[in-house]
Amino acid sequence: MKRILIIGLLLFCSLGVVWMGVRASDRAFFMPAELAGVKVLLDAGHGGEDGGASTDELIESDITLTISKEVEKRLKQKGATVVMTRTKAGDAIGEHAPDRKFSSLRDRKFEDLKMRVKLAETEEPDVFVSIHVNAIPQTQWRGAQVFYHPEGHEGGEALAKSIQGAFRDGLKNTDREAMKIKGIYLLKNIQTPSVIVETGFISNPEEHKLLADPAYRKKVADAIVDGIVRHQSMEVN
């Protein structure tokens, strides 16, 4: 009987070692996920009739939605709770208040911005990230850049600098710095660390090709997520 008990104990210990080895590959078994407990409100810029910057081949609202979904997936893998202002081709109003009618596109666009602010008020996220694509007439300008409002939430500057640093390290094709900017309705009115992320210039021939590339969009998403992780690490420490 004693011998049977010893054999049984050894078998139990062996099974325990195997189980621990399997679980060792699951980082969450040993420590919380990097962004556990963090809520992120992701805003894919524009949408619907408001396509944003565009060329014959590329539309800003399509690019921002694709990148936002990639960011959403990566954030969830790191334990974050993610809320999207829009998940479809239409605008936020079309997704959250589809029965509302407007007399002009201008009125709709303003109410759409107010809807995104309302979502931030309702969801109370830890950070708000609005993803866009830049465009100006001069084709030589390029580089991803992150903006914050100097009169918005005080945490916006730190979030902007964290994501900008991740762009420099991850994309290795921009030396831009995070910049403060006024006149941005979302950044001024959302009461949480908030940034506008301009992922590149669609008006620049080289970046136009990059932004059309799904693999590059994933790299942009990786950098945004890395920046959010950096920011939350600073918040914890």
mmCIF file of N, CA, C and O in Angstrom, residues 72-148:
data_model
loop_
_atom_site.group_PDB
_atom_site.id
_atom_site.type_symbol
_atom_site.label_atom_id
_atom_site.label_comp_id
_atom_site.label_asym_id
_atom_site.label_seq_id
_atom_site.Cartn_x
_atom_site.Cartn_y
_atom_site.Cartn_z
ATOM 1 N N GLU A 72 -7.116 47.851 -32.363
ATOM 2 C CA GLU A 72 -8.077 47.217 -31.454
ATOM 3 C C GLU A 72 -7.664 45.774 -31.143
ATOM 4 O O GLU A 72 -7.655 45.350 -29.981
ATOM 5 N N LYS A 73 -7.324 45.023 -32.174
ATOM 6 C CA LYS A 73 -6.946 43.622 -31.988
ATOM 7 C C LYS A 73 -5.728 43.488 -31.092
ATOM 8 O O LYS A 73 -5.704 42.654 -30.178
ATOM 9 N N ARG A 74 -4.733 44.321 -31.323
ATOM 10 C CA ARG A 74 -3.494 44.239 -30.538
ATOM 11 C C ARG A 74 -3.713 44.682 -29.091
ATOM 12 O O ARG A 74 -3.141 44.107 -28.167
ATOM 13 N N LEU A 75 -4.525 45.713 -28.901
ATOM 14 C CA LEU A 75 -4.804 46.175 -27.543
ATOM 15 C C LEU A 75 -5.526 45.102 -26.731
ATOM 16 O O LEU A 75 -5.222 44.877 -25.557
ATOM 17 N N LYS A 76 -6.473 44.436 -27.354
ATOM 18 C CA LYS A 76 -7.205 43.374 -26.661
ATOM 19 C C LYS A 76 -6.287 42.221 -26.297
ATOM 20 O O LYS A 76 -6.438 41.606 -25.229
ATOM 21 N N GLN A 77 -5.327 41.927 -27.163
ATOM 22 C CA GLN A 77 -4.365 40.870 -26.867
ATOM 23 C C GLN A 77 -3.532 41.207 -25.639
ATOM 24 O O GLN A 77 -3.030 40.322 -24.949
ATOM 25 N N LYS A 78 -3.386 42.517 -25.376
ATOM 26 C CA LYS A 78 -2.612 42.953 -24.210
ATOM 27 C C LYS A 78 -3.492 43.203 -22.987
ATOM 28 O O LYS A 78 -3.033 43.722 -21.985
ATOM 29 N N GLY A 79 -4.759 42.834 -23.094
ATOM 30 C CA GLY A 79 -5.639 42.901 -21.942
ATOM 31 C C GLY A 79 -6.503 44.134 -21.825
ATOM 32 O O GLY A 79 -7.277 44.272 -20.867
ATOM 33 N N ALA A 80 -6.405 45.068 -22.777
ATOM 34 C CA ALA A 80 -7.177 46.306 -22.688
ATOM 35 C C ALA A 80 -8.636 46.079 -23.063
ATOM 36 O O ALA A 80 -8.976 45.172 -23.827
ATOM 37 N N THR A 81 -9.498 46.929 -22.523
ATOM 38 C CA THR A 81 -10.875 47.027 -22.988
ATOM 39 C C THR A 81 -10.903 48.104 -24.063
ATOM 40 O O THR A 81 -10.382 49.207 -23.847
ATOM 41 N N VAL A 82 -11.460 47.788 -25.225
ATOM 42 C CA VAL A 82 -11.426 48.728 -26.347
ATOM 43 C C VAL A 82 -12.847 49.052 -26.803
ATOM 44 O O VAL A 82 -13.675 48.158 -26.999
ATOM 45 N N VAL A 83 -13.105 50.342 -26.964
ATOM 46 C CA VAL A 83 -14.370 50.818 -27.520
ATOM 47 C C VAL A 83 -14.047 51.573 -28.798
ATOM 48 O O VAL A 83 -13.102 52.374 -28.829
ATOM 49 N N MET A 84 -14.806 51.311 -29.860
ATOM 50 C CA MET A 84 -14.590 51.976 -31.147
ATOM 51 C C MET A 84 -15.712 52.978 -31.396
ATOM 52 O O MET A 84 -16.888 52.663 -31.190
ATOM 53 N N THR A 85 -15.353 54.176 -31.865
ATOM 54 C CA THR A 85 -16.401 55.137 -32.210
ATOM 55 C C THR A 85 -17.149 54.696 -33.459
ATOM 56 O O THR A 85 -18.325 55.024 -33.635
ATOM 57 N N ARG A 86 -16.477 53.972 -34.322
ATOM 58 C CA ARG A 86 -17.139 53.374 -35.486
ATOM 59 C C ARG A 86 -16.400 52.102 -35.883
ATOM 60 O O ARG A 86 -15.177 52.025 -35.754
ATOM 61 N N THR A 87 -17.159 51.122 -36.377
ATOM 62 C CA THR A 87 -16.570 49.853 -36.797
ATOM 63 C C THR A 87 -16.901 49.536 -38.248
ATOM 64 O O THR A 87 -16.512 48.500 -38.768
ATOM 65 N N LYS A 88 -17.628 50.456 -38.891
ATOM 66 C CA LYS A 88 -18.064 50.243 -40.276
ATOM 67 C C LYS A 88 -17.641 51.430 -41.134
ATOM 68 O O LYS A 88 -17.043 52.382 -40.646
ATOM 69 N N ALA A 89 -17.975 51.347 -42.414
ATOM 70 C CA ALA A 89 -17.570 52.409 -43.347
ATOM 71 C C ALA A 89 -18.263 53.726 -43.067
ATOM 72 O O ALA A 89 -17.746 54.797 -43.412
ATOM 73 N N GLY A 90 -19.424 53.687 -42.445
ATOM 74 C CA GLY A 90 -20.149 54.914 -42.159
ATOM 75 C C GLY A 90 -19.532 55.708 -41.019
ATOM 76 O O GLY A 90 -18.543 55.297 -40.410
ATOM 77 N N ASP A 91 -20.134 56.858 -40.712
ATOM 78 C CA ASP A 91 -19.621 57.690 -39.622
ATOM 79 C C ASP A 91 -20.174 57.221 -38.278
ATOM 80 O O ASP A 91 -20.948 56.252 -38.201
ATOM 81 N N ALA A 92 -19.770 57.893 -37.209
ATOM 82 C CA ALA A 92 -20.210 57.502 -35.865
ATOM 83 C C ALA A 92 -21.709 57.708 -35.685
ATOM 84 O O ALA A 92 -22.385 56.906 -35.032
ATOM 85 N N ILE A 93 -22.256 58.781 -36.253
ATOM 86 C CA ILE A 93 -23.695 59.028 -36.177
ATOM 87 C C ILE A 93 -24.457 57.882 -36.825
ATOM 88 O O ILE A 93 -25.458 57.382 -36.284
ATOM 89 N N GLY A 94 -24.009 57.449 -37.981
ATOM 90 C CA GLY A 94 -24.680 56.369 -38.686
ATOM 91 C C GLY A 94 -24.685 55.077 -37.905
ATOM 92 O O GLY A 94 -25.595 54.253 -38.035
ATOM 93 N N GLU A 95 -23.671 54.884 -37.074
ATOM 94 C CA GLU A 95 -23.556 53.655 -36.301
ATOM 95 C C GLU A 95 -24.303 53.724 -34.971
ATOM 96 O O GLU A 95 -24.860 52.723 -34.517
ATOM 97 N N HIS A 96 -24.324 54.902 -34.350
ATOM 98 C CA HIS A 96 -24.889 55.016 -33.007
ATOM 99 C C HIS A 96 -26.242 55.722 -32.957
ATOM 100 O O HIS A 96 -26.968 55.589 -31.973
ATOM 101 N N ALA A 97 -26.576 56.486 -33.999
ATOM 102 C CA ALA A 97 -27.879 57.153 -34.064
ATOM 103 C C ALA A 97 -28.354 57.171 -35.516
ATOM 104 O O ALA A 97 -28.490 58.231 -36.132
ATOM 105 N N PRO A 98 -28.595 55.979 -36.080
ATOM 106 C CA PRO A 98 -28.869 55.865 -37.520
ATOM 107 C C PRO A 98 -30.143 56.557 -37.991
ATOM 108 O O PRO A 98 -30.278 56.837 -39.195
ATOM 109 N N ASP A 99 -31.082 56.847 -37.099
ATOM 110 C CA ASP A 99 -32.358 57.447 -37.518
ATOM 111 C C ASP A 99 -32.330 58.971 -37.570
ATOM 112 O O ASP A 99 -33.301 59.593 -38.015
ATOM 113 N N ARG A 100 -31.239 59.573 -37.132
ATOM 114 C CA ARG A 100 -31.178 61.028 -37.126
ATOM 115 C C ARG A 100 -31.016 61.567 -38.552
ATOM 116 O O ARG A 100 -30.322 60.973 -39.388
ATOM 117 N N LYS A 101 -31.664 62.697 -38.809
ATOM 118 C CA LYS A 101 -31.626 63.324 -40.133
ATOM 119 C C LYS A 101 -30.990 64.708 -40.023
ATOM 120 O O LYS A 101 -31.111 65.382 -38.998
ATOM 121 N N PHE A 102 -30.321 65.129 -41.111
ATOM 122 C CA PHE A 102 -29.622 66.420 -41.100
ATOM 123 C C PHE A 102 -29.893 67.167 -42.395
ATOM 124 O O PHE A 102 -30.052 66.566 -43.463
ATOM 125 N N SER A 103 -29.916 68.496 -42.287
ATOM 126 C CA SER A 103 -30.228 69.324 -43.449
ATOM 127 C C SER A 103 -29.027 69.540 -44.357
ATOM 128 O O SER A 103 -29.167 69.923 -45.514
ATOM 129 N N SER A 104 -27.820 69.322 -43.809
ATOM 130 C CA SER A 104 -26.613 69.521 -44.619
ATOM 131 C C SER A 104 -25.503 68.606 -44.123
ATOM 132 O O SER A 104 -25.540 68.109 -42.995
ATOM 133 N N LEU A 105 -24.510 68.395 -44.983
ATOM 134 C CA LEU A 105 -23.357 67.577 -44.601
ATOM 135 C C LEU A 105 -22.576 68.260 -43.475
ATOM 136 O O LEU A 105 -22.070 67.586 -42.569
ATOM 137 N N ARG A 106 -22.526 69.585 -43.509
ATOM 138 C CA ARG A 106 -21.813 70.318 -42.458
ATOM 139 C C ARG A 106 -22.441 70.049 -41.096
ATOM 140 O O ARG A 106 -21.736 69.803 -40.114
ATOM 141 N N ASP A 107 -23.780 70.108 -41.023
ATOM 142 C CA ASP A 107 -24.463 69.837 -39.756
ATOM 143 C C ASP A 107 -24.186 68.407 -39.295
ATOM 144 O O ASP A 107 -23.959 68.154 -38.110
ATOM 145 N N ARG A 108 -24.211 67.474 -40.231
ATOM 146 C CA ARG A 108 -23.973 66.078 -39.876
ATOM 147 C C ARG A 108 -22.560 65.889 -39.331
ATOM 148 O O ARG A 108 -22.356 65.172 -38.346
ATOM 149 N N LYS A 109 -21.579 66.518 -39.975
ATOM 150 C CA LYS A 109 -20.194 66.371 -39.534
ATOM 151 C C LYS A 109 -19.998 66.917 -38.119
ATOM 152 O O LYS A 109 -19.285 66.305 -37.309
ATOM 153 N N PHE A 110 -20.649 68.050 -37.813
ATOM 154 C CA PHE A 110 -20.496 68.607 -36.478
ATOM 155 C C PHE A 110 -21.175 67.717 -35.432
ATOM 156 O O PHE A 110 -20.631 67.458 -34.363
ATOM 157 N N GLU A 111 -22.363 67.220 -35.761
ATOM 158 C CA GLU A 111 -23.058 66.321 -34.832
ATOM 159 C C GLU A 111 -22.305 64.999 -34.681
ATOM 160 O O GLU A 111 -22.348 64.370 -33.621
ATOM 161 N N ASP A 112 -21.605 64.614 -35.730
ATOM 162 C CA ASP A 112 -20.796 63.388 -35.656
ATOM 163 C C ASP A 112 -19.641 63.576 -34.674
ATOM 164 O O ASP A 112 -19.329 62.675 -33.883
ATOM 165 N N LEU A 113 -19.019 64.745 -34.695
ATOM 166 C CA LEU A 113 -17.972 65.047 -33.718
ATOM 167 C C LEU A 113 -18.528 65.043 -32.300
ATOM 168 O O LEU A 113 -17.916 64.503 -31.372
ATOM 169 N N LYS A 114 -19.716 65.634 -32.132
ATOM 170 C CA LYS A 114 -20.347 65.667 -30.812
ATOM 171 C C LYS A 114 -20.681 64.254 -30.338
ATOM 172 O O LYS A 114 -20.589 63.953 -29.146
ATOM 173 N N MET A 115 -21.043 63.383 -31.263
ATOM 174 C CA MET A 115 -21.324 61.991 -30.907
ATOM 175 C C MET A 115 -20.069 61.313 -30.364
ATOM 176 O O MET A 115 -20.128 60.554 -29.384
ATOM 177 N N ARG A 116 -18.917 61.590 -30.960
ATOM 178 C CA ARG A 116 -17.663 60.986 -30.505
ATOM 179 C C ARG A 116 -17.283 61.502 -29.113
ATOM 180 O O ARG A 116 -16.774 60.742 -28.285
ATOM 181 N N VAL A 117 -17.554 62.773 -28.868
ATOM 182 C CA VAL A 117 -17.335 63.319 -27.521
ATOM 183 C C VAL A 117 -18.296 62.665 -26.525
ATOM 184 O O VAL A 117 -17.904 62.305 -25.402
ATOM 185 N N LYS A 118 -19.535 62.486 -26.929
ATOM 186 C CA LYS A 118 -20.533 61.856 -26.062
ATOM 187 C C LYS A 118 -20.114 60.434 -25.700
ATOM 188 O O LYS A 118 -20.286 59.987 -24.557
ATOM 189 N N LEU A 119 -19.573 59.704 -26.669
ATOM 190 C CA LEU A 119 -19.103 58.349 -26.394
ATOM 191 C C LEU A 119 -17.993 58.363 -25.345
ATOM 192 O O LEU A 119 -17.936 57.492 -24.465
ATOM 193 N N ALA A 120 -17.119 59.370 -25.431
ATOM 194 C CA ALA A 120 -16.051 59.489 -24.438
ATOM 195 C C ALA A 120 -16.628 59.780 -23.055
ATOM 196 O O ALA A 120 -16.155 59.256 -22.045
ATOM 197 N N GLU A 121 -17.655 60.611 -23.003
ATOM 198 C CA GLU A 121 -18.285 60.927 -21.719
ATOM 199 C C GLU A 121 -18.976 59.697 -21.129
ATOM 200 O O GLU A 121 -18.942 59.459 -19.918
ATOM 201 N N THR A 122 -19.591 58.902 -22.000
ATOM 202 C CA THR A 122 -20.321 57.717 -21.539
ATOM 203 C C THR A 122 -19.376 56.600 -21.127
ATOM 204 O O THR A 122 -19.562 55.959 -20.087
ATOM 205 N N GLU A 123 -18.358 56.362 -21.925
ATOM 206 C CA GLU A 123 -17.463 55.226 -21.702
ATOM 207 C C GLU A 123 -16.377 55.509 -20.668
ATOM 208 O O GLU A 123 -15.817 54.583 -20.075
ATOM 209 N N GLU A 124 -16.041 56.787 -20.473
ATOM 210 C CA GLU A 124 -15.010 57.196 -19.523
ATOM 211 C C GLU A 124 -13.713 56.385 -19.719
ATOM 212 O O GLU A 124 -13.247 55.694 -18.810
ATOM 213 N N PRO A 125 -13.103 56.482 -20.898
ATOM 214 C CA PRO A 125 -11.882 55.722 -21.158
ATOM 215 C C PRO A 125 -10.675 56.313 -20.436
ATOM 216 O O PRO A 125 -10.700 57.456 -19.977
ATOM 217 N N ASP A 126 -9.619 55.517 -20.358
ATOM 218 C CA ASP A 126 -8.361 56.007 -19.786
ATOM 219 C C ASP A 126 -7.599 56.839 -20.804
ATOM 220 O O ASP A 126 -6.864 57.761 -20.428
ATOM 221 N N VAL A 127 -7.730 56.508 -22.083
ATOM 222 C CA VAL A 127 -7.110 57.290 -23.151
ATOM 223 C C VAL A 127 -8.036 57.308 -24.367
ATOM 224 O O VAL A 127 -8.821 56.384 -24.581
ATOM 225 N N PHE A 128 -7.911 58.369 -25.144
ATOM 226 C CA PHE A 128 -8.662 58.517 -26.397
ATOM 227 C C PHE A 128 -7.655 58.739 -27.520
ATOM 228 O O PHE A 128 -6.803 59.633 -27.428
ATOM 229 N N VAL A 129 -7.756 57.930 -28.570
ATOM 230 C CA VAL A 129 -6.830 58.031 -29.701
ATOM 231 C C VAL A 129 -7.643 58.134 -30.986
ATOM 232 O O VAL A 129 -8.388 57.211 -31.335
ATOM 233 N N SER A 130 -7.506 59.255 -31.680
ATOM 234 C CA SER A 130 -8.197 59.468 -32.947
ATOM 235 C C SER A 130 -7.182 59.333 -34.088
ATOM 236 O O SER A 130 -6.170 60.037 -34.117
ATOM 237 N N ILE A 131 -7.462 58.426 -35.010
ATOM 238 C CA ILE A 131 -6.499 58.065 -36.061
ATOM 239 C C ILE A 131 -6.897 58.714 -37.384
ATOM 240 O O ILE A 131 -8.044 58.602 -37.831
ATOM 241 N N HIS A 132 -5.917 59.373 -38.009
ATOM 242 C CA HIS A 132 -6.166 60.129 -39.242
ATOM 243 C C HIS A 132 -5.020 59.930 -40.247
ATOM 244 O O HIS A 132 -4.019 59.281 -39.954
ATOM 245 N N VAL A 133 -5.204 60.546 -41.417
ATOM 246 C CA VAL A 133 -4.173 60.594 -42.451
ATOM 247 C C VAL A 133 -4.022 62.053 -42.868
ATOM 248 O O VAL A 133 -5.026 62.751 -43.064
ATOM 249 N N ASN A 134 -2.795 62.512 -42.998
ATOM 250 C CA ASN A 134 -2.524 63.907 -43.317
ATOM 251 C C ASN A 134 -2.475 64.144 -44.820
ATOM 252 O O ASN A 134 -2.210 63.218 -45.595
ATOM 253 N N ALA A 135 -2.676 65.391 -45.235
ATOM 254 C CA ALA A 135 -2.566 65.770 -46.654
ATOM 255 C C ALA A 135 -2.447 67.278 -46.768
ATOM 256 O O ALA A 135 -3.195 68.015 -46.121
ATOM 257 N N ILE A 136 -1.482 67.733 -47.564
ATOM 258 C CA ILE A 136 -1.335 69.153 -47.882
ATOM 259 C C ILE A 136 -0.910 69.263 -49.353
ATOM 260 O O ILE A 136 -0.446 68.277 -49.939
ATOM 261 N N PRO A 137 -1.045 70.440 -49.953
ATOM 262 C CA PRO A 137 -0.695 70.583 -51.377
ATOM 263 C C PRO A 137 0.776 70.303 -51.679
ATOM 264 O O PRO A 137 1.108 69.771 -52.749
ATOM 265 N N GLN A 138 1.686 70.634 -50.756
ATOM 266 C CA GLN A 138 3.112 70.431 -50.999
ATOM 267 C C GLN A 138 3.460 68.947 -50.785
ATOM 268 O O GLN A 138 3.353 68.437 -49.680
ATOM 269 N N THR A 139 3.886 68.294 -51.843
ATOM 270 C CA THR A 139 4.057 66.834 -51.794
ATOM 271 C C THR A 139 5.325 66.382 -51.072
ATOM 272 O O THR A 139 5.479 65.187 -50.812
ATOM 273 N N GLN A 140 6.224 67.297 -50.741
ATOM 274 C CA GLN A 140 7.487 66.872 -50.120
ATOM 275 C C GLN A 140 7.335 66.519 -48.646
ATOM 276 O O GLN A 140 8.170 65.812 -48.074
ATOM 277 N N TRP A 141 6.274 66.991 -47.997
ATOM 278 C CA TRP A 141 6.128 66.761 -46.564
ATOM 279 C C TRP A 141 5.696 65.337 -46.278
ATOM 280 O O TRP A 141 4.835 64.789 -46.950
ATOM 281 N N ARG A 142 6.305 64.766 -45.228
ATOM 282 C CA ARG A 142 6.019 63.383 -44.877
ATOM 283 C C ARG A 142 6.253 63.162 -43.381
ATOM 284 O O ARG A 142 6.796 64.029 -42.702
ATOM 285 N N GLY A 143 5.847 62.012 -42.889
ATOM 286 C CA GLY A 143 6.129 61.649 -41.498
ATOM 287 C C GLY A 143 4.893 61.607 -40.608
ATOM 288 O O GLY A 143 4.075 62.533 -40.610
ATOM 289 N N ALA A 144 4.760 60.528 -39.867
ATOM 290 C CA ALA A 144 3.673 60.411 -38.887
ATOM 291 C C ALA A 144 3.896 61.406 -37.756
ATOM 292 O O ALA A 144 5.024 61.648 -37.328
ATOM 293 N N GLN A 145 2.802 61.988 -37.263
ATOM 294 C CA GLN A 145 2.922 62.979 -36.190
ATOM 295 C C GLN A 145 1.695 62.927 -35.293
ATOM 296 O O GLN A 145 0.571 62.697 -35.757
ATOM 297 N N VAL A 146 1.928 63.150 -34.006
ATOM 298 C CA VAL A 146 0.860 63.067 -33.004
ATOM 299 C C VAL A 146 0.632 64.448 -32.398
ATOM 300 O O VAL A 146 1.590 65.156 -32.062
ATOM 301 N N PHE A 147 -0.646 64.814 -32.241
ATOM 302 C CA PHE A 147 -1.017 66.128 -31.742
ATOM 303 C C PHE A 147 -1.829 66.021 -30.446
ATOM 304 O O PHE A 147 -2.597 65.083 -30.258
ATOM 305 N N TYR A 148 -1.649 67.031 -29.590
ATOM 306 C CA TYR A 148 -2.438 67.151 -28.373
ATOM 307 C C TYR A 148 -2.871 68.604 -28.217
ATOM 308 O O TYR A 148 -2.262 69.515 -28.801
#
